[in-house]
Amino acid sequence: MRQAASALPRPFWWLWASILIGRLGSFVAPFLVLYLTAEHGYSASFAGLVAALFGAGGAAASVVGGMLADQVGRRTTLLVAQVTAAGLTAALGFADQPLLIAALACAAGAASGASRPVVQTVLADLVPLADRMRAFSLYYWAVNIGFGVAAASAGFISSHGYRWLFLIEAAATLLSALVIAVRLPETMTNPADIERERGDEKSAGFRTVLRDRPFLAAVGLSFLLIVVFQQAAAGLPVAMDRDGLTPAQYGLVISLNGILIVALQLPLGRRLGGSNPGRLLVLASLLCGGGFGLNALAGGAAVYGIAVVVWTLGEIVHSPVNMGLIARFSTSTARGRYQGIHALSWATATMAAPLCAGIVIDRFGPDTLWAACTALGVCAAVGYWALLLRKPDRHRHTPHPTIATVRPRRAPR
């Protein structure tokens, strides 16, 4: 921990604290499907649709959030998004009509999704390039400390009423915003960067980002794995409920994910730091697909727990390596927009995963869903091999691409 935390700037730690506070109250997303099916008696398809709308709102807002981070400022965009998310989350807990639930879920997802690219943009602003991988590992560590605590406690809190999950998350989001308002400075303050942004506005727009084929390939591969990872909140609770397991058991099983990341993220990150990132991403993809495939063999909490261990190892490897790769692709004058497009893949996967999970489970059963997850993991592994490990020309002795050799491209003047 001391090695990972050394020499990082003080504003980074305030941002880290804000992230941790928000994640300690992150109850709604992982329990939304279970809340709608077990508490209100809606079908898995309707619950999947609502969760998909939550993701759809985040998909649209992630791009807008990245653009506003570049044009309005990181701090202002983050504060507006968090305060809005708190209010909408609280309102969602009181909604009792299908149309209102769907509308509020979409709006709450939009407010939450707008924050993701801004946070990662601020991290890249605050931390020098040489220390950025450590910062991303610590960021992901904080996310999962909060997630582990929230997942373990949410099942017990829900026994006193699901509404408490919404109210506590809203309060945690407001407290997170308060830390940012009081302690986090605006990070887009370098006059030279502002002048470059104005001069390169046309060339650094979304068209340039969308023409960056290696970046888009990395985003697409990340999308495949996010769809699989999202089944922890979409398909897994429904499958465990069908096996007769309780919400408390689901909460304890899924909390293993956060606990393992808290225990292993920093030591594994340090040990794997010098490894070829392409090989790490291939390995992570196979662990992810194989871990979710193990759910087909489960009938009790123990086997579900073993499956969580396997795919969590893949997540521990994939997340910081992938974030470092994406950060290296982005240019300084369009950092928010690059992160916005990357966040769009997360939000779109959040939309697609529960919708597909509900339809597949209702029509074919959970085992078909787990087989599809395995296939997506294998596809992602092949894609990362082709992008980062395969030599473009066997007659050219070009070194394998690594995070260290992926250089950010400057926008043409």
Coordinates of C-alpha atoms in Angstrom, one line a residue:
M1 CA 0.0 0.0 0.0
R2 CA 2.8 2.4 0.9
Q3 CA 4.6 1.7 -2.4
A4 CA 1.3 2.1 -4.4
A5 CA 0.4 5.4 -2.6
S6 CA 3.8 7.1 -2.6
A7 CA 4.2 10.5 -4.4
L8 CA 0.6 10.9 -5.5
P9 CA -0.8 14.4 -5.2
R10 CA -3.1 15.5 -2.4
P11 CA -6.1 16.3 -4.7
F12 CA -5.9 12.7 -5.9
W13 CA -6.6 11.5 -2.4
W14 CA -9.6 13.8 -2.0
L15 CA -11.0 12.4 -5.2
W16 CA -10.2 8.9 -4.0
A17 CA -12.1 9.6 -0.7
S18 CA -15.1 10.9 -2.7
I19 CA -15.1 7.8 -4.8
L20 CA -15.0 5.5 -1.8
I21 CA -17.8 7.4 0.0
G22 CA -20.1 7.1 -3.1
R23 CA -19.3 3.4 -3.6
L24 CA -20.1 2.6 0.1
G25 CA -23.7 3.5 -0.7
S26 CA -23.9 1.9 -4.2
F27 CA -26.8 -0.4 -3.4
V28 CA -29.3 0.3 -6.2
A29 CA -27.6 -0.9 -9.4
P30 CA -26.7 -4.5 -8.2
F31 CA -30.1 -4.9 -6.5
L32 CA -32.4 -3.2 -9.0
V33 CA -33.3 -6.4 -10.8
L34 CA -33.9 -8.3 -7.5
Y35 CA -35.9 -5.3 -6.2
L36 CA -38.3 -5.3 -9.1
T37 CA -38.7 -9.1 -9.3
A38 CA -38.8 -10.1 -5.6
E39 CA -40.3 -7.0 -4.0
H40 CA -42.8 -5.9 -6.7
G41 CA -43.3 -9.2 -8.6
Y42 CA -42.4 -7.9 -12.0
S43 CA -41.1 -10.4 -14.6
A44 CA -37.4 -10.9 -15.4
S45 CA -38.0 -9.4 -18.8
F46 CA -39.5 -6.2 -17.3
A47 CA -36.8 -5.9 -14.7
G48 CA -34.2 -6.4 -17.4
L49 CA -35.9 -3.6 -19.5
V50 CA -35.7 -1.2 -16.5
A51 CA -32.1 -2.0 -15.9
A52 CA -31.4 -1.6 -19.6
L53 CA -33.0 1.9 -19.5
F54 CA -30.8 2.7 -16.5
G55 CA -27.9 1.8 -18.8
A56 CA -29.3 3.7 -21.8
G57 CA -29.5 6.9 -19.8
G58 CA -25.9 6.4 -18.8
A59 CA -24.9 5.7 -22.4
A60 CA -26.2 9.0 -23.6
A61 CA -24.9 11.0 -20.6
S62 CA -21.4 9.5 -20.7
V63 CA -20.7 11.2 -24.0
V64 CA -22.2 14.5 -22.8
G65 CA -20.3 14.3 -19.6
G66 CA -17.0 13.9 -21.4
M67 CA -17.7 16.8 -23.7
L68 CA -18.7 19.1 -20.8
A69 CA -15.6 18.1 -18.9
D70 CA -13.5 19.5 -21.8
Q71 CA -15.6 22.6 -22.4
V72 CA -17.2 23.6 -19.0
G73 CA -14.8 22.1 -16.6
R74 CA -14.3 18.8 -14.7
R75 CA -15.4 20.0 -11.2
T76 CA -18.6 21.7 -12.3
T77 CA -19.7 18.8 -14.4
L78 CA -19.0 16.3 -11.7
L79 CA -20.9 18.3 -9.0
V80 CA -24.0 18.8 -11.2
A81 CA -24.1 15.1 -12.1
Q82 CA -23.7 13.9 -8.6
V83 CA -26.3 16.2 -7.0
T84 CA -28.8 15.3 -9.8
A85 CA -28.1 11.6 -9.4
A86 CA -28.8 11.8 -5.6
G87 CA -32.2 13.3 -6.1
L88 CA -33.3 10.9 -8.9
T89 CA -32.1 7.9 -6.9
A90 CA -34.2 8.9 -3.9
A91 CA -37.2 9.5 -6.2
L92 CA -36.8 6.1 -7.8
G93 CA -37.2 4.4 -4.4
F94 CA -40.7 5.9 -4.0
A95 CA -42.0 5.1 -7.5
D96 CA -44.7 2.5 -7.8
Q97 CA -45.9 2.7 -11.3
P98 CA -44.2 0.9 -14.2
L99 CA -43.9 3.9 -16.5
L100 CA -42.6 6.1 -13.7
I101 CA -40.1 3.5 -12.6
A102 CA -38.8 3.1 -16.1
A103 CA -38.5 6.9 -16.6
L104 CA -36.8 7.5 -13.3
A105 CA -34.4 4.6 -13.9
C106 CA -33.4 6.1 -17.2
A107 CA -32.9 9.6 -15.7
A108 CA -30.9 8.3 -12.7
G109 CA -28.7 6.2 -15.0
A110 CA -28.0 9.3 -17.1
A111 CA -27.0 11.4 -14.0
S112 CA -24.8 8.5 -12.7
G113 CA -23.3 7.8 -16.1
A114 CA -22.2 11.4 -16.6
S115 CA -19.8 11.1 -13.7
R116 CA -17.7 8.2 -15.0
P117 CA -15.7 9.8 -17.8
V118 CA -15.2 13.0 -15.7
V119 CA -13.7 11.0 -12.8
Q120 CA -11.2 9.2 -15.0
T121 CA -10.4 12.5 -16.8
V122 CA -9.6 14.1 -13.5
L123 CA -7.4 11.2 -12.6
A124 CA -5.4 11.6 -15.8
D125 CA -5.2 15.4 -15.2
L126 CA -3.9 15.0 -11.6
V127 CA -1.4 12.2 -11.9
P128 CA 1.8 12.2 -14.0
L129 CA 2.0 9.6 -16.7
A130 CA 4.6 7.5 -14.9
D131 CA 2.3 7.2 -11.9
R132 CA -1.0 6.8 -13.7
M133 CA -1.2 3.0 -13.6
R134 CA -0.8 3.1 -9.8
A135 CA -3.5 5.7 -9.6
F136 CA -5.9 3.6 -11.6
S137 CA -5.2 0.6 -9.4
L138 CA -6.0 2.6 -6.3
Y139 CA -9.1 4.1 -7.9
Y140 CA -10.3 0.6 -8.8
W141 CA -9.4 -0.5 -5.3
A142 CA -11.6 2.2 -3.7
V143 CA -14.5 1.3 -6.0
N144 CA -14.4 -2.3 -4.8
I145 CA -13.9 -1.5 -1.2
G146 CA -17.1 0.3 -1.3
F147 CA -18.8 -2.3 -3.5
G148 CA -17.8 -5.1 -1.2
V149 CA -19.2 -3.4 1.8
A150 CA -22.3 -2.3 0.0
A151 CA -23.1 -5.7 -1.5
A152 CA -22.5 -7.5 1.8
S153 CA -24.8 -5.2 3.7
A154 CA -27.5 -4.5 1.1
G155 CA -29.2 -7.8 1.5
F156 CA -29.6 -7.2 5.3
I157 CA -30.7 -3.6 4.8
S158 CA -33.3 -4.7 2.3
S159 CA -34.9 -6.9 4.9
H160 CA -36.0 -3.7 6.6
G161 CA -37.4 -2.3 3.3
Y162 CA -35.9 -1.9 -0.1
R163 CA -36.5 1.9 0.1
W164 CA -33.6 2.2 2.5
L165 CA -31.3 1.2 -0.3
F166 CA -32.3 4.1 -2.4
L167 CA -32.2 6.7 0.4
I168 CA -28.8 5.6 1.7
E169 CA -27.3 5.7 -1.8
A170 CA -28.7 9.2 -2.3
A171 CA -27.2 10.4 0.9
A172 CA -23.8 8.8 0.1
T173 CA -23.8 10.5 -3.3
L174 CA -24.5 13.9 -1.7
L175 CA -21.7 13.4 0.7
S176 CA -19.4 12.5 -2.1
A177 CA -20.3 15.7 -3.9
L178 CA -19.7 17.7 -0.7
V179 CA -16.1 16.4 -0.6
I180 CA -15.5 17.4 -4.2
A181 CA -17.1 20.9 -3.6
V182 CA -14.9 21.6 -0.6
R183 CA -11.6 19.9 -1.4
L184 CA -11.2 19.1 -5.1
P185 CA -9.8 22.0 -7.3
E186 CA -10.7 22.4 -11.0
T187 CA -8.0 20.4 -12.9
M188 CA -8.5 22.0 -16.3
T189 CA -6.6 25.2 -15.4
N190 CA -3.4 25.1 -17.3
P191 CA -3.5 28.2 -19.6
A192 CA -1.4 26.5 -22.3
D193 CA -3.8 23.5 -22.4
I194 CA -6.8 25.9 -22.6
E195 CA -5.2 27.7 -25.5
R196 CA -4.4 24.5 -27.3
E197 CA -8.0 23.3 -26.7
R198 CA -9.4 26.5 -28.3
G199 CA -6.9 26.3 -31.2
D200 CA -7.5 22.6 -31.9
E201 CA -11.3 22.4 -31.1
K202 CA -12.3 21.3 -34.6
S203 CA -9.6 18.7 -35.0
A204 CA -10.0 17.4 -31.4
G205 CA -13.7 16.8 -31.7
F206 CA -15.6 13.6 -31.7
R207 CA -14.8 12.9 -35.3
T208 CA -11.2 12.6 -34.6
V209 CA -11.9 10.2 -31.7
L210 CA -14.2 8.1 -33.8
R211 CA -11.5 7.8 -36.5
D212 CA -9.0 6.4 -34.1
R213 CA -9.3 2.7 -35.1
P214 CA -7.0 1.1 -32.5
F215 CA -8.8 3.1 -29.7
L216 CA -12.2 2.0 -31.0
A217 CA -11.0 -1.6 -31.2
A218 CA -9.9 -1.5 -27.6
V219 CA -13.2 0.0 -26.6
G220 CA -15.1 -2.7 -28.5
L221 CA -13.2 -5.5 -26.8
S222 CA -13.7 -3.9 -23.4
F223 CA -17.4 -3.7 -24.2
L224 CA -17.6 -7.5 -24.7
L225 CA -16.1 -8.2 -21.3
I226 CA -18.3 -5.5 -19.6
V227 CA -21.4 -7.3 -20.9
V228 CA -20.1 -10.4 -19.2
F229 CA -19.1 -8.7 -15.9
Q230 CA -22.6 -7.0 -15.8
Q231 CA -24.2 -10.4 -15.4
A232 CA -23.1 -10.3 -11.8
A233 CA -25.9 -7.8 -11.3
A234 CA -28.3 -8.8 -14.1
G235 CA -28.3 -12.6 -14.6
L236 CA -26.7 -13.9 -11.4
P237 CA -29.4 -12.7 -8.9
V238 CA -32.2 -14.1 -11.0
A239 CA -30.4 -17.5 -11.5
M240 CA -29.7 -17.7 -7.7
D241 CA -33.3 -16.8 -6.9
R242 CA -34.5 -19.6 -9.2
D243 CA -32.2 -22.0 -7.3
G244 CA -34.0 -21.1 -4.1
L245 CA -31.2 -18.9 -2.6
T246 CA -32.1 -15.8 -0.6
P247 CA -31.2 -12.1 -1.3
A248 CA -28.8 -12.3 1.7
Q249 CA -27.0 -15.2 0.2
Y250 CA -26.7 -13.4 -3.1
G251 CA -25.3 -10.4 -1.3
L252 CA -22.7 -12.5 0.5
V253 CA -21.7 -14.4 -2.7
I254 CA -21.3 -11.2 -4.8
S255 CA -19.4 -9.5 -1.9
L256 CA -16.6 -11.9 -2.6
N257 CA -15.9 -9.9 -5.7
G258 CA -15.2 -6.7 -3.8
I259 CA -13.3 -8.5 -1.0
L260 CA -11.0 -10.3 -3.4
I261 CA -10.2 -7.1 -5.3
V262 CA -9.5 -5.3 -2.0
A263 CA -7.1 -8.1 -1.0
L264 CA -5.4 -8.8 -4.3
Q265 CA -5.6 -5.7 -6.5
L266 CA -2.5 -3.9 -5.2
P267 CA -0.2 -6.9 -4.7
L268 CA -1.2 -8.5 -8.1
G269 CA -0.9 -5.2 -9.8
R270 CA 2.6 -4.7 -8.5
R271 CA 3.6 -8.2 -9.5
L272 CA 2.2 -8.0 -13.0
G273 CA 3.3 -4.4 -13.7
G274 CA 6.2 -5.4 -16.0
S275 CA 4.2 -8.0 -18.0
N276 CA 3.0 -7.6 -21.6
P277 CA -0.4 -6.0 -21.3
G278 CA -1.7 -7.9 -24.4
R279 CA -1.0 -11.2 -22.7
L280 CA -2.6 -10.0 -19.5
L281 CA -5.8 -8.9 -21.4
V282 CA -6.0 -12.3 -23.1
L283 CA -5.7 -14.1 -19.8
A284 CA -8.2 -11.8 -18.2
S285 CA -10.7 -12.5 -21.0
L286 CA -10.4 -16.2 -20.6
L287 CA -10.8 -16.0 -16.8
C288 CA -13.9 -13.8 -17.1
G289 CA -15.6 -16.1 -19.6
G290 CA -14.7 -19.3 -17.9
G291 CA -15.7 -18.0 -14.5
F292 CA -19.2 -17.1 -15.6
G293 CA -19.4 -20.4 -17.4
L294 CA -18.9 -22.2 -14.1
N295 CA -22.3 -20.8 -13.0
A296 CA -23.9 -23.5 -15.2
L297 CA -22.6 -26.1 -12.7
A298 CA -23.9 -24.3 -9.6
G299 CA -26.9 -25.2 -7.6
G300 CA -25.9 -23.8 -4.2
A301 CA -24.0 -20.8 -2.9
A302 CA -20.6 -22.6 -2.7
V303 CA -20.2 -23.2 -6.4
Y304 CA -21.5 -19.7 -7.2
G305 CA -18.8 -18.4 -4.8
I306 CA -16.1 -20.4 -6.6
A307 CA -17.3 -18.9 -10.0
V308 CA -17.0 -15.4 -8.5
V309 CA -13.4 -16.1 -7.5
V310 CA -12.5 -17.2 -11.0
W311 CA -14.0 -14.2 -12.9
T312 CA -12.9 -11.8 -10.2
L313 CA -9.3 -12.7 -11.0
G314 CA -10.0 -11.8 -14.6
E315 CA -11.5 -8.5 -13.5
I316 CA -8.5 -7.7 -11.3
V317 CA -6.1 -8.1 -14.2
H318 CA -8.3 -6.5 -16.9
S319 CA -9.5 -3.3 -15.3
P320 CA -6.3 -1.3 -14.5
V321 CA -4.5 -2.6 -17.6
N322 CA -7.4 -1.6 -19.8
M323 CA -7.8 1.8 -18.2
G324 CA -4.1 2.5 -18.6
L325 CA -4.3 1.5 -22.3
I326 CA -7.3 3.8 -22.9
A327 CA -5.6 6.7 -21.1
R328 CA -2.6 6.3 -23.4
F329 CA -4.7 6.5 -26.5
S330 CA -6.3 9.8 -25.5
T331 CA -4.9 13.2 -26.5
S332 CA -4.5 16.0 -24.0
T333 CA -6.9 18.3 -25.8
A334 CA -9.7 15.8 -26.0
R335 CA -9.2 13.7 -22.9
G336 CA -12.7 14.1 -21.7
R337 CA -14.2 13.0 -25.0
Y338 CA -11.9 10.0 -25.3
Q339 CA -13.0 9.0 -21.8
G340 CA -16.6 9.8 -22.7
I341 CA -16.5 7.3 -25.6
H342 CA -14.9 4.7 -23.4
A343 CA -17.6 5.3 -20.7
L344 CA -20.2 4.9 -23.4
S345 CA -19.1 1.3 -23.8
W346 CA -19.6 0.7 -20.1
A347 CA -23.0 2.4 -20.2
T348 CA -24.1 0.6 -23.3
A349 CA -23.0 -2.7 -21.8
T350 CA -25.0 -1.9 -18.7
M351 CA -28.0 -1.4 -21.0
A352 CA -27.5 -4.5 -23.1
A353 CA -26.5 -7.0 -20.4
P354 CA -29.7 -7.0 -18.3
L355 CA -31.9 -6.8 -21.3
C356 CA -30.3 -9.8 -23.0
A357 CA -30.1 -11.6 -19.6
G358 CA -33.8 -11.3 -19.0
I359 CA -34.8 -12.5 -22.5
V360 CA -32.3 -15.4 -22.5
I361 CA -33.3 -16.6 -19.0
D362 CA -37.0 -16.3 -19.7
R363 CA -36.8 -18.2 -23.0
F364 CA -33.9 -20.6 -22.6
G365 CA -32.8 -20.7 -19.0
P366 CA -29.7 -19.5 -17.1
D367 CA -27.4 -22.2 -18.5
T368 CA -27.7 -20.7 -22.0
L369 CA -26.7 -17.3 -20.6
W370 CA -23.6 -18.7 -19.0
A371 CA -22.6 -20.5 -22.2
A372 CA -23.0 -17.2 -24.0
C373 CA -20.7 -15.5 -21.4
T374 CA -18.0 -18.1 -22.1
A375 CA -18.2 -17.5 -25.8
L376 CA -17.9 -13.7 -25.3
G377 CA -14.8 -14.2 -23.1
V378 CA -13.2 -16.3 -25.8
C379 CA -14.0 -13.7 -28.5
A380 CA -12.5 -10.9 -26.4
A381 CA -9.3 -13.0 -25.9
V382 CA -8.9 -13.5 -29.6
G383 CA -9.5 -9.8 -30.2
Y384 CA -6.9 -8.7 -27.7
W385 CA -4.4 -11.1 -29.3
A386 CA -5.1 -9.7 -32.7
L387 CA -4.8 -6.0 -31.5
L388 CA -1.8 -6.2 -29.2
L389 CA 0.1 -9.4 -29.9
R390 CA -0.2 -10.4 -33.5
K391 CA 2.6 -9.0 -35.7
P392 CA 1.2 -6.9 -38.6
D393 CA 3.7 -8.3 -41.0
R394 CA 5.8 -11.5 -40.5
H395 CA 8.7 -9.9 -42.5
R396 CA 8.8 -6.9 -40.1
H397 CA 10.3 -7.4 -36.7
T398 CA 8.0 -4.9 -35.0
P399 CA 7.9 -5.1 -31.2
H400 CA 4.6 -6.2 -29.7
P401 CA 2.5 -3.2 -28.7
T402 CA 2.4 -2.4 -25.0
I403 CA 1.0 0.3 -22.9
A404 CA 4.4 1.9 -22.8
T405 CA 4.6 2.0 -26.6
V406 CA 1.1 3.3 -27.3
R407 CA 1.7 7.0 -27.7
P408 CA -1.0 9.6 -27.5
R409 CA -1.4 11.3 -30.9
R410 CA -1.4 15.1 -31.1
A411 CA -4.3 16.7 -33.0
P412 CA -3.1 18.3 -36.2
R413 CA -2.6 22.1 -36.0

